[in-house]
Each structure stands twice: as C-alpha cells, then as structure tokens.
C-alpha cells in the first residue's frame, strides 16, 4: 500500500489566496515529484526535487524537499480558477528494490472559487 | 515533441476476457512504467521496463504482464479480467534509469462488466 501521507485531502479556497499542501513518510526518499491531474487525464509533472533542502519554483508554484528526506511541501501563490484539480506528491524510495517505482500520496483536491 | 501516447483511450471488456494496452513513450525515452489508478487505492505501481527488460514489479497478480519492444514502446496485458480491474491505466516515460522525471500519458480507461 501507499507509504506517503498527503494533506490536506481537500481544500476550498477563494481566488487569489495562497495554498499549501504537504507529504510525509516514515521512509527516506531520493526524489520528490509534484503532479497535477485534471479529470480523465494523466498527471502532469509540476516540479521535481532531488536534494534534501532543495527549494524549487515554477511560476506561482514553489516546492521543497525536506531536510530529513521524509517530507515535501508544495505552495501555490495567488490561486486562479485553472489551479483546480488534484495534486499528487510522489517519491522514489532510497534503495535498489524501488528502482523506477514512484510511490504516490492520496492526493489533494483543490477547488478555487472565483 | 510528442508526449506519451496511450491507446486506446477507453475500453469496455467482459469478465474473463483479456486486454492489451499500448504505450509509446516520448521520443528518446527508454524507460516505461505502468500504474493503475482507482478511487480506492489511488496510483499503484505495476511494473517498469528499461531496454526491453522488466526492472521492477509491483504487488499485482500474475494476470498482469507487460513487455517492451526495441523501439521502447510498451504493452501491458491483463488476462482473465475481473470487475476489480476496472481502472485508469497510466503509462509513464523516463529518459533512462535512475532518479529522473516521469511523464505520464493520458491513460486508458478500462471498464470491466
């Protein structure tokens, strides 16, 4: 089963507000990825993180790789209606048995009210 | 540059039948992995292929199998379909081995009736 705890499960916000979501695990990850998925579509990669402590931005999105390598955060600033969707964190566990395998969080459903 | 292409987009099958799904990775990408997405279990890893070799496999029964061709295109097969196999099947493409970004296709929506 999944080993990532993603929170919150859902968020209802007003356009213009900032959003924060995070993922935590009891295991150490080598890589953290953040994806956005629209209904009926595949996940779209937003940000990739490779080093503990790394902070990376992509437009209004900012993500961080936790120092302990067991967590990651995604922030969205000044939300707009097209930010609506499901956001997933995903990580690749350290260790040879996890080769090529991403473990996903349960997702955060974001709703933005105009 | 074309993205990951999965065919077909939608499938309806009957219990007991088998199905084959196809995935063409991004040009130049040599690694293909497959995931099953359901409302109850979320995104679950099925298997990954690199250079025509299965490198890793998730916790799915042997009814789920796959292969990769020399042009990096991949297929997955599910035999003796069960109602619980209804899901969105997603293919992800990577440039190569190791910790690199995975890019997903639009998925194949399989419904088993």
Coordinates of C-alpha atoms in Angstrom, one line a residue:
Chain A
X1 CA 0.0 0.0 0.0
X2 CA 0.9 3.7 -0.1
X3 CA 3.5 4.9 2.2
X4 CA 3.0 8.7 1.7
X5 CA 0.6 10.7 3.8
X6 CA -0.6 13.7 1.9
X7 CA -2.6 16.5 3.5
X8 CA -5.0 18.1 3.3
X9 CA -7.3 15.7 1.4
X10 CA -9.2 18.7 0.0
X11 CA -9.2 22.5 0.0
X12 CA -11.8 25.1 -0.9
X13 CA -10.3 28.5 -1.3
X14 CA -11.1 31.9 -2.9
X15 CA -9.3 33.0 -6.0
X16 CA -6.2 35.0 -5.0
X17 CA -5.5 33.0 -1.9
X18 CA -2.3 31.1 -1.3
X19 CA -2.3 27.3 -0.9
X20 CA -0.1 24.9 1.0
X21 CA 0.0 21.1 0.9
X22 CA 2.5 18.5 2.1
X23 CA 3.5 14.9 2.1
X24 CA 5.2 13.0 4.9
X25 CA 6.6 9.5 5.1
X26 CA 8.3 7.3 7.6
X27 CA 10.8 6.3 4.8
X28 CA 13.6 8.2 3.2
X29 CA 13.1 9.3 -0.4
X30 CA 15.7 10.1 -3.1
X31 CA 13.3 12.1 -5.3
X32 CA 10.1 14.1 -4.7
X33 CA 7.8 15.0 -7.6
X34 CA 4.6 17.0 -7.6
X35 CA 1.9 16.4 -10.2
X36 CA -1.5 17.9 -11.1
X37 CA -4.2 15.8 -12.5
X38 CA -7.4 17.0 -14.2
X39 CA -10.4 14.7 -14.5
X40 CA -10.0 12.0 -17.1
X41 CA -6.4 13.0 -17.8
X42 CA -3.0 11.7 -16.8
X43 CA -0.9 13.5 -14.1
X44 CA 1.2 16.4 -15.3
X45 CA 4.6 17.0 -13.8
X46 CA 4.9 20.3 -12.0
X47 CA 8.1 20.2 -10.0
X48 CA 10.9 17.7 -9.4
X49 CA 13.2 17.8 -6.4
X50 CA 16.4 15.8 -6.0
X51 CA 18.3 17.1 -3.0
X52 CA 17.4 17.4 0.7
X53 CA 16.7 21.0 1.5
X54 CA 16.2 21.9 -2.2
X55 CA 13.7 24.7 -2.9
X56 CA 12.4 25.0 -6.4
X57 CA 9.9 27.3 -8.1
X58 CA 7.8 27.0 -11.2
X59 CA 5.9 30.2 -11.8
X60 CA 3.5 30.6 -8.9
X61 CA 4.4 27.1 -7.5
X62 CA 7.1 26.5 -5.0
X63 CA 8.1 23.1 -3.6
X64 CA 10.7 22.0 -1.1
X65 CA 12.5 18.7 -0.4
X66 CA 12.5 18.3 3.4
X67 CA 15.9 18.2 5.2
X68 CA 15.1 14.7 6.7
X69 CA 14.2 13.4 3.1
X70 CA 11.0 12.2 4.6
X71 CA 8.7 15.1 3.6
X72 CA 8.0 17.7 0.9
X73 CA 5.8 20.8 0.6
X74 CA 4.1 22.5 -2.3
X75 CA 2.9 26.1 -2.2
X76 CA 0.7 27.8 -4.8
X77 CA 0.6 31.6 -4.6
X78 CA -2.3 33.8 -5.7
X79 CA -4.5 30.9 -6.9
X80 CA -6.6 31.2 -10.0
X81 CA -9.5 29.2 -11.2
X82 CA -7.4 27.0 -13.5
X83 CA -5.5 25.7 -10.5
X84 CA -8.5 23.5 -9.8
X85 CA -7.6 19.8 -9.9
X86 CA -6.0 17.0 -7.9
X87 CA -2.4 17.5 -6.7
X88 CA -0.2 14.5 -6.0
X89 CA 3.1 14.1 -4.4
X90 CA 5.2 11.2 -5.5
X91 CA 8.6 9.9 -4.4
X92 CA 11.1 7.3 -5.2
X93 CA 12.3 5.5 -2.2
X94 CA 16.0 5.1 -1.5
X95 CA 17.1 1.5 -2.1
X96 CA 17.5 -0.8 -5.0
X97 CA 14.1 -2.5 -4.7
X98 CA 12.4 0.7 -5.5
X99 CA 14.1 1.1 -8.9
X100 CA 11.9 3.1 -11.2
X101 CA 9.0 2.9 -8.9
X102 CA 7.1 6.0 -7.7
X103 CA 5.1 5.9 -4.5
X104 CA 2.1 8.3 -4.6
X105 CA 0.3 10.3 -2.0
X106 CA -3.5 10.1 -1.8
X107 CA -3.9 13.5 -3.5
X108 CA -5.2 16.9 -2.5
X109 CA -8.4 18.0 -4.3
X110 CA -8.2 21.8 -4.8
X111 CA -11.3 23.9 -5.5
X112 CA -10.9 27.6 -6.3
X113 CA -14.0 29.8 -6.0
X114 CA -13.9 32.9 -8.3
Chain B
X1 CA 8.0 17.0 -29.4
X2 CA 5.1 14.5 -28.9
X3 CA 4.3 13.4 -25.4
X4 CA 3.4 9.9 -24.1
X5 CA 0.8 8.3 -26.2
X6 CA -1.5 5.6 -24.8
X7 CA -4.0 3.6 -26.9
X8 CA -6.9 3.1 -26.7
X9 CA -8.3 5.8 -24.5
X10 CA -11.3 3.8 -23.5
X11 CA -12.1 0.1 -23.4
X12 CA -15.1 -1.9 -22.2
X13 CA -14.5 -5.6 -21.6
X14 CA -16.4 -8.5 -20.1
X15 CA -15.2 -10.5 -17.2
X16 CA -12.9 -13.3 -18.2
X17 CA -11.6 -11.6 -21.3
X18 CA -8.1 -10.4 -21.7
X19 CA -6.9 -6.9 -22.8
X20 CA -3.8 -5.4 -24.2
X21 CA -2.9 -1.7 -23.7
X22 CA -0.3 0.2 -25.6
X23 CA 2.1 3.0 -24.7
X24 CA 4.5 4.9 -26.8
X25 CA 7.0 6.9 -24.7
X26 CA 8.4 10.3 -25.5
X27 CA 10.9 10.1 -28.4
X28 CA 14.3 9.2 -26.9
X29 CA 13.0 7.9 -23.7
X30 CA 13.9 4.4 -22.9
X31 CA 12.1 3.7 -19.6
X32 CA 8.4 2.9 -19.4
X33 CA 6.5 2.2 -16.3
X34 CA 2.8 1.4 -15.7
X35 CA 0.4 2.4 -13.0
X36 CA -3.1 1.5 -12.0
X37 CA -5.3 4.3 -10.7
X38 CA -8.6 3.6 -8.8
X39 CA -10.6 5.8 -6.4
X40 CA -10.0 3.4 -3.5
X41 CA -6.3 2.5 -3.9
X42 CA -5.0 5.6 -5.7
X43 CA -2.0 5.3 -8.0
X44 CA -0.3 1.9 -7.7
X45 CA 2.9 0.8 -9.5
X46 CA 2.6 -2.2 -11.8
X47 CA 6.0 -2.6 -13.4
X48 CA 8.8 -0.8 -15.2
X49 CA 10.7 -1.6 -18.3
X50 CA 14.1 -0.4 -19.5
X51 CA 15.8 -1.6 -22.6
X52 CA 13.3 -4.4 -23.1
X53 CA 13.9 -5.7 -19.6
X54 CA 11.5 -5.6 -16.7
X55 CA 13.4 -3.9 -13.9
X56 CA 10.8 -3.8 -11.2
X57 CA 7.4 -5.2 -10.4
X58 CA 4.6 -4.1 -8.1
X59 CA 2.3 -6.3 -6.0
X60 CA -0.1 -7.3 -8.6
X61 CA -1.2 -10.9 -9.6
X62 CA 0.4 -12.7 -12.5
X63 CA -2.6 -11.9 -14.6
X64 CA -0.9 -8.5 -15.2
X65 CA 2.0 -8.7 -17.5
X66 CA 3.9 -6.4 -19.8
X67 CA 6.7 -6.1 -22.3
X68 CA 8.8 -3.5 -24.0
X69 CA 9.9 -3.5 -27.6
X70 CA 13.2 -2.4 -29.1
X71 CA 11.7 0.9 -30.1
X72 CA 10.8 1.5 -26.4
X73 CA 7.1 1.1 -27.0
X74 CA 5.4 -1.0 -24.3
X75 CA 2.4 -3.1 -23.9
X76 CA 0.6 -4.4 -20.8
X77 CA -1.7 -7.3 -20.8
X78 CA -4.4 -8.3 -18.3
X79 CA -5.8 -11.8 -18.6
X80 CA -9.0 -13.2 -17.1
X81 CA -10.4 -9.8 -16.3
X82 CA -12.2 -9.2 -13.1
X83 CA -14.6 -6.4 -12.2
X84 CA -11.9 -5.0 -9.8
X85 CA -9.6 -4.5 -12.7
X86 CA -11.7 -1.5 -13.8
X87 CA -9.4 1.5 -13.5
X88 CA -7.4 4.2 -15.3
X89 CA -4.1 2.6 -16.5
X90 CA -1.3 5.1 -16.8
X91 CA 2.0 4.8 -18.6
X92 CA 4.9 7.0 -17.6
X93 CA 8.0 7.7 -19.7
X94 CA 11.5 8.5 -18.5
X95 CA 14.7 9.3 -20.3
X96 CA 16.6 6.5 -18.7
X97 CA 17.3 4.7 -15.5
X98 CA 17.8 6.3 -12.1
X99 CA 16.1 9.2 -10.4
X100 CA 14.6 11.1 -13.4
X101 CA 11.3 12.8 -14.0
X102 CA 8.4 10.6 -15.1
X103 CA 6.0 12.0 -17.7
X104 CA 2.5 10.4 -17.9
X105 CA 0.2 9.7 -20.8
X106 CA -3.5 10.4 -20.7
X107 CA -4.2 6.9 -19.7
X108 CA -6.5 4.1 -20.8
X109 CA -9.9 3.9 -19.0
X110 CA -10.7 0.2 -18.7
X111 CA -14.2 -0.8 -17.6
X112 CA -14.9 -4.5 -16.9
X113 CA -18.6 -5.5 -17.0

